[in-house]
PDB file of C-alpha atoms in Angstrom:
ATOM      1  CA  MET A   1     -69.238  18.153 -41.512  1.00  0.00           C
ATOM      2  CA  ASN A   2     -69.244  15.348 -44.139  1.00  0.00           C
ATOM      3  CA  ARG A   3     -67.614  12.291 -42.695  1.00  0.00           C
ATOM      4  CA  ASN A   4     -66.983  11.064 -46.201  1.00  0.00           C
ATOM      5  CA  ASN A   5     -65.094  14.099 -47.307  1.00  0.00           C
ATOM      6  CA  PRO A   6     -62.039  12.717 -49.157  1.00  0.00           C
ATOM      7  CA  LYS A   7     -59.843  15.837 -48.528  1.00  0.00           C
ATOM      8  CA  LEU A   8     -60.401  15.551 -44.798  1.00  0.00           C
ATOM      9  CA  MET A   9     -59.479  11.867 -44.786  1.00  0.00           C
ATOM     10  CA  ILE A  10     -56.390  12.416 -46.727  1.00  0.00           C
ATOM     11  CA  THR A  11     -55.353  15.296 -44.465  1.00  0.00           C
ATOM     12  CA  VAL A  12     -55.890  13.229 -41.361  1.00  0.00           C
ATOM     13  CA  PHE A  13     -54.017  10.244 -42.911  1.00  0.00           C
ATOM     14  CA  SER A  14     -51.154  12.442 -43.853  1.00  0.00           C
ATOM     15  CA  ILE A  15     -50.829  13.829 -40.301  1.00  0.00           C
ATOM     16  CA  LEU A  16     -50.766  10.339 -38.874  1.00  0.00           C
ATOM     17  CA  VAL A  17     -48.184   9.156 -41.281  1.00  0.00           C
ATOM     18  CA  GLY A  18     -46.029  12.185 -40.560  1.00  0.00           C
ATOM     19  CA  ILE A  19     -46.183  11.525 -36.848  1.00  0.00           C
ATOM     20  CA  LEU A  20     -45.219   7.911 -37.387  1.00  0.00           C
ATOM     21  CA  ILE A  21     -42.293   8.765 -39.636  1.00  0.00           C
ATOM     22  CA  ALA A  22     -41.019  11.429 -37.206  1.00  0.00           C
ATOM     23  CA  SER A  23     -41.114   9.085 -34.233  1.00  0.00           C
ATOM     24  CA  GLN A  24     -39.197   6.383 -36.207  1.00  0.00           C
ATOM     25  CA  MET A  25     -36.486   8.888 -37.293  1.00  0.00           C
ATOM     26  CA  LYS A  26     -36.222  10.053 -33.675  1.00  0.00           C
ATOM     27  CA  LEU A  27     -35.535   6.493 -32.492  1.00  0.00           C
ATOM     28  CA  ASN A  28     -32.871   5.941 -35.151  1.00  0.00           C
ATOM     29  CA  VAL A  29     -31.061   9.192 -34.449  1.00  0.00           C
ATOM     30  CA  GLN A  30     -27.748   8.372 -32.600  1.00  0.00           C
ATOM     31  CA  LEU A  31     -27.156  10.753 -29.777  1.00  0.00           C
ATOM     32  CA  LEU A  32     -23.528  12.160 -30.062  1.00  0.00           C
ATOM     33  CA  THR A  33     -21.923  13.265 -26.732  1.00  0.00           C
ATOM     34  CA  PRO A  34     -19.215  15.801 -27.335  1.00  0.00           C
ATOM     35  CA  VAL A  35     -15.640  14.468 -26.434  1.00  0.00           C
ATOM     36  CA  THR A  36     -13.852  16.371 -23.597  1.00  0.00           C
ATOM     37  CA  VAL A  37     -10.746  15.916 -21.734  1.00  0.00           C
ATOM     38  CA  LYS A  38     -12.755  15.065 -18.654  1.00  0.00           C
ATOM     39  CA  SER A  39     -14.693  12.369 -20.482  1.00  0.00           C
ATOM     40  CA  ILE A  40     -11.508  10.835 -21.812  1.00  0.00           C
ATOM     41  CA  MET A  41      -9.930  10.873 -18.359  1.00  0.00           C
ATOM     42  CA  ASP A  42     -12.996   9.228 -16.773  1.00  0.00           C
ATOM     43  CA  THR A  43     -13.013   6.573 -19.530  1.00  0.00           C
ATOM     44  CA  ARG A  44      -9.311   5.922 -18.770  1.00  0.00           C
ATOM     45  CA  LYS A  45     -10.038   5.565 -15.062  1.00  0.00           C
ATOM     46  CA  GLU A  46     -12.862   3.104 -15.732  1.00  0.00           C
ATOM     47  CA  ILE A  47     -10.590   1.137 -18.021  1.00  0.00           C
ATOM     48  CA  ASP A  48      -7.838   1.097 -15.412  1.00  0.00           C
ATOM     49  CA  ALA A  49     -10.266   0.061 -12.628  1.00  0.00           C
ATOM     50  CA  VAL A  50     -11.370  -2.835 -14.764  1.00  0.00           C
ATOM     51  CA  ARG A  51      -7.948  -3.934 -15.548  1.00  0.00           C
ATOM     52  CA  ASN A  52      -6.926  -3.787 -11.916  1.00  0.00           C
ATOM     53  CA  GLU A  53     -10.017  -5.790 -11.049  1.00  0.00           C
ATOM     54  CA  ILE A  54      -9.044  -8.448 -13.684  1.00  0.00           C
ATOM     55  CA  SER A  55      -5.454  -8.500 -12.431  1.00  0.00           C
ATOM     56  CA  GLU A  56      -6.767  -9.076  -8.882  1.00  0.00           C
ATOM     57  CA  LEU A  57      -9.000 -11.916 -10.134  1.00  0.00           C
ATOM     58  CA  GLU A  58      -6.134 -13.456 -11.989  1.00  0.00           C
ATOM     59  CA  LYS A  59      -4.133 -13.457  -8.872  1.00  0.00           C
ATOM     60  CA  ILE A  60      -6.997 -15.230  -7.008  1.00  0.00           C
ATOM     61  CA  VAL A  61      -7.303 -17.692  -9.683  1.00  0.00           C
ATOM     62  CA  ALA A  62      -3.623 -18.554  -9.667  1.00  0.00           C
ATOM     63  CA  GLN A  63      -3.692 -18.799  -5.888  1.00  0.00           C
ATOM     64  CA  ARG A  64      -6.628 -21.201  -5.974  1.00  0.00           C
ATOM     65  CA  GLU A  65      -4.978 -23.241  -8.629  1.00  0.00           C
ATOM     66  CA  ALA A  66      -1.878 -23.553  -6.599  1.00  0.00           C
ATOM     67  CA  GLU A  67      -3.845 -24.573  -3.613  1.00  0.00           C
ATOM     68  CA  LEU A  68      -5.628 -27.188  -5.686  1.00  0.00           C
ATOM     69  CA  THR A  69      -2.258 -28.552  -7.029  1.00  0.00           C
ATOM     70  CA  THR A  70      -1.062 -28.752  -3.474  1.00  0.00           C
ATOM     71  CA  LEU A  71      -4.151 -30.725  -2.321  1.00  0.00           C
ATOM     72  CA  GLU A  72      -4.023 -33.039  -5.282  1.00  0.00           C
ATOM     73  CA  SER A  73      -0.352 -33.715  -4.494  1.00  0.00           C
ATOM     74  CA  ILE A  74      -1.263 -34.500  -0.821  1.00  0.00           C
ATOM     75  CA  ASN A  75      -3.993 -36.786  -1.945  1.00  0.00           C
ATOM     76  CA  THR A  76      -1.777 -38.788  -4.271  1.00  0.00           C
ATOM     77  CA  GLY A  77       0.935 -38.975  -1.655  1.00  0.00           C
ATOM     78  CA  GLU A  78       3.462 -36.986  -3.629  1.00  0.00           C
ATOM     79  CA  VAL A  79       3.782 -34.244  -0.837  1.00  0.00           C
ATOM     80  CA  ASN A  80       3.759 -34.691   2.832  1.00  0.00           C
ATOM     81  CA  ILE A  81       1.336 -32.355   4.621  1.00  0.00           C
ATOM     82  CA  ILE A  82       3.657 -31.837   7.461  1.00  0.00           C
ATOM     83  CA  ASP A  83       6.224 -30.316   5.134  1.00  0.00           C
ATOM     84  CA  ILE A  84       3.593 -27.874   3.731  1.00  0.00           C
ATOM     85  CA  LEU A  85       2.500 -26.864   7.229  1.00  0.00           C
ATOM     86  CA  LYS A  86       6.164 -26.304   8.215  1.00  0.00           C
ATOM     87  CA  LYS A  87       6.595 -24.139   5.171  1.00  0.00           C
ATOM     88  CA  ASP A  88       3.504 -22.116   5.983  1.00  0.00           C
ATOM     89  CA  VAL A  89       4.756 -21.622   9.597  1.00  0.00           C
ATOM     90  CA  MET A  90       8.121 -20.304   8.345  1.00  0.00           C
ATOM     91  CA  GLU A  91       6.495 -17.915   5.943  1.00  0.00           C
ATOM     92  CA  ASN A  92       4.209 -16.607   8.643  1.00  0.00           C
ATOM     93  CA  ARG A  93       7.179 -16.119  10.956  1.00  0.00           C
ATOM     94  CA  ASN A  94       9.066 -14.272   8.346  1.00  0.00           C
ATOM     95  CA  ARG A  95       6.076 -11.945   7.684  1.00  0.00           C
ATOM     96  CA  ALA A  96       5.518 -11.435  11.428  1.00  0.00           C
ATOM     97  CA  GLY A  97       9.250 -10.427  11.991  1.00  0.00           C
ATOM     98  CA  TYR A  98      10.203 -13.362  14.144  1.00  0.00           C
ATOM     99  CA  THR A  99      12.992 -14.272  11.770  1.00  0.00           C
ATOM    100  CA  ALA A 100      16.264 -12.397  11.170  1.00  0.00           C
ATOM    101  CA  MET A 101      16.558 -11.310   7.601  1.00  0.00           C
ATOM    102  CA  GLU A 102      19.342 -10.149   5.257  1.00  0.00           C
ATOM    103  CA  GLY A 103      19.512  -8.566   1.870  1.00  0.00           C
ATOM    104  CA  PRO A 104      20.441  -5.352  -0.049  1.00  0.00           C
ATOM    105  CA  GLY A 105      19.246  -2.132   1.419  1.00  0.00           C
ATOM    106  CA  LEU A 106      20.169   0.910   3.470  1.00  0.00           C
ATOM    107  CA  GLU A 107      21.972   1.533   6.719  1.00  0.00           C
ATOM    108  CA  ILE A 108      21.093   4.935   8.206  1.00  0.00           C
ATOM    109  CA  ILE A 109      22.970   6.372  11.049  1.00  0.00           C
ATOM    110  CA  MET A 110      21.245   9.229  12.945  1.00  0.00           C
ATOM    111  CA  TYR A 111      22.655  11.489  15.692  1.00  0.00           C
ATOM    112  CA  ASP A 112      21.639  14.694  17.477  1.00  0.00           C
ATOM    113  CA  ASN A 113      22.934  18.152  16.359  1.00  0.00           C
ATOM    114  CA  ILE A 114      25.509  18.518  19.153  1.00  0.00           C
ATOM    115  CA  GLY A 115      26.684  21.971  18.160  1.00  0.00           C
ATOM    116  CA  GLY A 116      23.063  23.334  18.226  1.00  0.00           C
ATOM    117  CA  GLY A 117      22.072  26.041  15.741  1.00  0.00           C
ATOM    118  CA  ILE A 118      21.200  29.648  15.435  1.00  0.00           C
ATOM    119  CA  GLY A 119      17.650  30.220  16.580  1.00  0.00           C
ATOM    120  CA  LEU A 120      17.078  26.683  17.738  1.00  0.00           C
ATOM    121  CA  ASN A 121      16.215  25.615  21.206  1.00  0.00           C
ATOM    122  CA  PHE A 122      17.324  22.470  22.925  1.00  0.00           C
ATOM    123  CA  ASN A 123      14.388  20.342  21.562  1.00  0.00           C
ATOM    124  CA  ASP A 124      14.996  21.461  17.976  1.00  0.00           C
ATOM    125  CA  TYR A 125      18.446  19.829  17.665  1.00  0.00           C
ATOM    126  CA  ILE A 126      17.906  16.491  19.233  1.00  0.00           C
ATOM    127  CA  ILE A 127      16.157  13.379  17.665  1.00  0.00           C
ATOM    128  CA  HIS A 128      12.610  12.740  18.790  1.00  0.00           C
ATOM    129  CA  ASP A 129      10.430   9.716  18.511  1.00  0.00           C
ATOM    130  CA  VAL A 130       8.398  11.570  15.646  1.00  0.00           C
ATOM    131  CA  ASP A 131      11.607  11.913  13.639  1.00  0.00           C
ATOM    132  CA  ILE A 132      12.309   8.149  13.812  1.00  0.00           C
ATOM    133  CA  MET A 133       8.702   7.254  12.998  1.00  0.00           C
ATOM    134  CA  ASN A 134       8.615   9.598   9.975  1.00  0.00           C
ATOM    135  CA  ILE A 135      11.906   8.063   8.613  1.00  0.00           C
ATOM    136  CA  ILE A 136      10.402   4.489   9.166  1.00  0.00           C
ATOM    137  CA  ASN A 137       7.217   5.469   7.342  1.00  0.00           C
ATOM    138  CA  ASP A 138       9.068   6.879   4.407  1.00  0.00           C
ATOM    139  CA  LEU A 139      11.060   3.682   4.250  1.00  0.00           C
ATOM    140  CA  ARG A 140       7.915   1.610   4.310  1.00  0.00           C
ATOM    141  CA  VAL A 141       6.309   3.700   1.591  1.00  0.00           C
ATOM    142  CA  ALA A 142       9.517   3.062  -0.467  1.00  0.00           C
ATOM    143  CA  GLY A 143       9.013  -0.708  -0.202  1.00  0.00           C
ATOM    144  CA  ALA A 144      11.173  -1.669   2.796  1.00  0.00           C
ATOM    145  CA  GLU A 145      10.550  -5.282   3.540  1.00  0.00           C
ATOM    146  CA  ALA A 146      12.246  -5.410   6.977  1.00  0.00           C
ATOM    147  CA  ILE A 147      13.392  -2.614   9.348  1.00  0.00           C
ATOM    148  CA  SER A 148      15.287  -2.453  12.557  1.00  0.00           C
ATOM    149  CA  ILE A 149      16.603   0.092  14.957  1.00  0.00           C
ATOM    150  CA  ASN A 150      19.672  -0.656  16.994  1.00  0.00           C
ATOM    151  CA  ASP A 151      18.781  -4.365  16.498  1.00  0.00           C
ATOM    152  CA  GLN A 152      15.232  -3.814  17.556  1.00  0.00           C
ATOM    153  CA  ARG A 153      12.911  -5.210  14.863  1.00  0.00           C
ATOM    154  CA  ILE A 154      10.177  -2.883  13.872  1.00  0.00           C
ATOM    155  CA  ILE A 155       6.766  -4.812  13.508  1.00  0.00           C
ATOM    156  CA  ALA A 156       3.179  -3.681  13.389  1.00  0.00           C
ATOM    157  CA  SER A 157       2.921  -3.436  17.232  1.00  0.00           C
ATOM    158  CA  SER A 158       6.269  -1.853  17.851  1.00  0.00           C
ATOM    159  CA  GLU A 159       6.199   1.420  19.828  1.00  0.00           C
ATOM    160  CA  VAL A 160       8.653   4.242  19.308  1.00  0.00           C
ATOM    161  CA  LYS A 161       8.545   6.923  22.100  1.00  0.00           C
ATOM    162  CA  CYS A 162      10.790   9.402  23.820  1.00  0.00           C
ATOM    163  CA  GLY A 163      12.142   8.781  27.167  1.00  0.00           C
ATOM    164  CA  GLY A 164      14.218  11.730  28.076  1.00  0.00           C
ATOM    165  CA  PRO A 165      17.538  11.606  26.281  1.00  0.00           C
ATOM    166  CA  ILE A 166      16.794   8.180  24.959  1.00  0.00           C
ATOM    167  CA  ILE A 167      14.085   6.474  22.845  1.00  0.00           C
ATOM    168  CA  ARG A 168      12.274   3.326  23.866  1.00  0.00           C
ATOM    169  CA  VAL A 169      11.550   0.758  20.995  1.00  0.00           C
ATOM    170  CA  ASN A 170       9.831  -2.461  21.868  1.00  0.00           C
ATOM    171  CA  GLY A 171      10.189  -1.612  25.513  1.00  0.00           C
ATOM    172  CA  LYS A 172      13.962  -1.334  25.168  1.00  0.00           C
ATOM    173  CA  SER A 173      15.885   1.857  25.850  1.00  0.00           C
ATOM    174  CA  ILE A 174      18.199   2.976  23.008  1.00  0.00           C
ATOM    175  CA  GLY A 175      20.373   5.996  22.764  1.00  0.00           C
ATOM    176  CA  THR A 176      22.153   7.928  19.891  1.00  0.00           C
ATOM    177  CA  PRO A 177      23.551   7.155  17.466  1.00  0.00           C
ATOM    178  CA  PHE A 178      20.499   5.451  16.095  1.00  0.00           C
ATOM    179  CA  VAL A 179      21.201   2.829  13.500  1.00  0.00           C
ATOM    180  CA  ILE A 180      18.279   2.036  11.083  1.00  0.00           C
ATOM    181  CA  ASN A 181      18.663  -1.052   8.887  1.00  0.00           C
ATOM    182  CA  ALA A 182      16.159  -1.418   6.087  1.00  0.00           C
ATOM    183  CA  ILE A 183      15.992  -4.249   3.417  1.00  0.00           C
ATOM    184  CA  GLY A 184      14.610  -3.288   0.032  1.00  0.00           C
ATOM    185  CA  ASP A 185      15.457  -1.600  -3.223  1.00  0.00           C
ATOM    186  CA  PRO A 186      18.594   0.547  -2.234  1.00  0.00           C
ATOM    187  CA  GLN A 187      17.838   3.306  -4.706  1.00  0.00           C
ATOM    188  CA  LEU A 188      14.263   3.795  -3.762  1.00  0.00           C
ATOM    189  CA  LEU A 189      15.075   3.591   0.011  1.00  0.00           C
ATOM    190  CA  MET A 190      17.878   6.168  -0.530  1.00  0.00           C
ATOM    191  CA  ALA A 191      15.571   8.576  -2.310  1.00  0.00           C
ATOM    192  CA  ALA A 192      12.888   8.189   0.436  1.00  0.00           C
ATOM    193  CA  VAL A 193      15.214   9.646   3.085  1.00  0.00           C
ATOM    194  CA  ASN A 194      17.721  11.685   1.106  1.00  0.00           C
ATOM    195  CA  ALA A 195      15.895  13.365  -1.906  1.00  0.00           C
ATOM    196  CA  PRO A 196      15.235  17.070  -1.644  1.00  0.00           C
ATOM    197  CA  GLY A 197      12.107  17.914   0.272  1.00  0.00           C
ATOM    198  CA  THR A 198      11.888  14.513   2.109  1.00  0.00           C
ATOM    199  CA  TYR A 199      11.578  14.551   5.893  1.00  0.00           C
ATOM    200  CA  GLY A 200      15.205  13.244   6.201  1.00  0.00           C
ATOM    201  CA  ASP A 201      16.502  16.067   4.005  1.00  0.00           C
ATOM    202  CA  ASN A 202      14.624  18.682   6.169  1.00  0.00           C
ATOM    203  CA  LEU A 203      16.107  17.216   9.283  1.00  0.00           C
ATOM    204  CA  THR A 204      19.616  17.746   8.089  1.00  0.00           C
ATOM    205  CA  LYS A 205      19.235  21.105   6.322  1.00  0.00           C
ATOM    206  CA  ILE A 206      16.898  22.915   8.780  1.00  0.00           C
ATOM    207  CA  TYR A 207      17.761  21.339  12.122  1.00  0.00           C
ATOM    208  CA  GLY A 208      21.231  20.086  11.575  1.00  0.00           C
ATOM    209  CA  ILE A 209      20.289  16.557  12.609  1.00  0.00           C
ATOM    210  CA  GLY A 210      22.800  14.016  11.572  1.00  0.00           C
ATOM    211  CA  LEU A 211      21.453  11.553   9.029  1.00  0.00           C
ATOM    212  CA  GLN A 212      23.930   9.369   7.015  1.00  0.00           C
ATOM    213  CA  PRO A 213      22.401   6.777   4.789  1.00  0.00           C
ATOM    214  CA  TYR A 214      24.716   4.113   3.189  1.00  0.00           C
ATOM    215  CA  VAL A 215      23.732   1.730   0.394  1.00  0.00           C
ATOM    216  CA  LYS A 216      24.773  -1.849   1.222  1.00  0.00           C
ATOM    217  CA  ASP A 217      24.704  -5.053  -0.746  1.00  0.00           C
ATOM    218  CA  LYS A 218      23.953  -7.038   2.540  1.00  0.00           C
ATOM    219  CA  VAL A 219      21.933  -5.559   5.439  1.00  0.00           C
ATOM    220  CA  GLU A 220      21.133  -7.590   8.434  1.00  0.00           C
ATOM    221  CA  VAL A 221      17.804  -7.057  10.212  1.00  0.00           C
ATOM    222  CA  ALA A 222      17.444  -8.705  13.654  1.00  0.00           C
ATOM    223  CA  ALA A 223      14.395 -10.886  14.506  1.00  0.00           C
ATOM    224  CA  TYR A 224      11.716  -9.535  16.887  1.00  0.00           C
ATOM    225  CA  LYS A 225      12.540 -10.935  20.322  1.00  0.00           C
ATOM    226  CA  GLY A 226       9.430 -10.045  22.239  1.00  0.00           C
ATOM    227  CA  SER A 227       6.073 -11.724  22.472  1.00  0.00           C
ATOM    228  CA  PHE A 228       2.744 -10.480  21.117  1.00  0.00           C
ATOM    229  CA  LYS A 229      -0.807 -11.559  21.965  1.00  0.00           C
ATOM    230  CA  PHE A 230      -4.320 -10.042  21.289  1.00  0.00           C
ATOM    231  CA  ASN A 231      -6.007  -9.059  24.479  1.00  0.00           C
ATOM    232  CA  TYR A 232      -9.055  -7.554  22.952  1.00  0.00           C
ATOM    233  CA  ALA A 233      -9.151  -8.406  19.221  1.00  0.00           C
ATOM    234  CA  LYS A 234     -10.410 -11.875  18.134  1.00  0.00           C
ATOM    235  CA  PRO A 235     -11.039 -13.428  14.784  1.00  0.00           C
ATOM    236  CA  MET A 236     -14.429 -12.962  13.213  1.00  0.00           C
ATOM    237  CA  GLU A 237     -16.507 -15.957  12.599  1.00  0.00           C
ATOM    238  CA  GLU A 238     -17.337 -16.773   8.959  1.00  0.00           C
ATOM    239  CA  GLY A 239     -20.679 -15.314   8.020  1.00  0.00           C
ATOM    240  CA  GLU A 240     -20.602 -12.477  10.481  1.00  0.00           C
TER     241      GLU A 240
END
């Protein structure tokens, strides 16, 4: 074969140029992904997640700015640190349930189905601890800020359990009628225990349990009167 054959040289050169042009065109081609309902929903979820993260970061920034303002006020002598500590103690007592509260909300009166019902045995027409707990959980989900049962404040460590014909709450025995007071948005609380399909609605319609909710402009919730301490749990050290 003649290495100086011009036709061969042109052919090889043309092939090389063609390969280079094809590679360049491939790099510049924009890949188009078909838009589907799932891809739109996934994108929306990602956007919502980012927005929620931004919102949480903004809250943290606002909290740190408030703390910085407080520290600057203490440093300049405009604010007494003792007053700040007293305010923190009061806020923590309120959150822990050691302070009596009042506000708009719901009063719920619950009582056993005294007359019984067709096809029901004795345990079906009396109120059990699980009934009280489900009503309390529904109220919490609806945004109740403070709850009590027969003047017994419900806190994180409160126990509600059956004890024969009575129910024990915070170690105290209480009997029917059970009066549950809850502070929060009255309409949301009412829907949580009275709307069709809720646990409270099923109690009344299926088992004939008495459940009478009343919207009130002023509901009083008693303070927690017991004491609570950690026997096993302890705060984690920073860095653990």
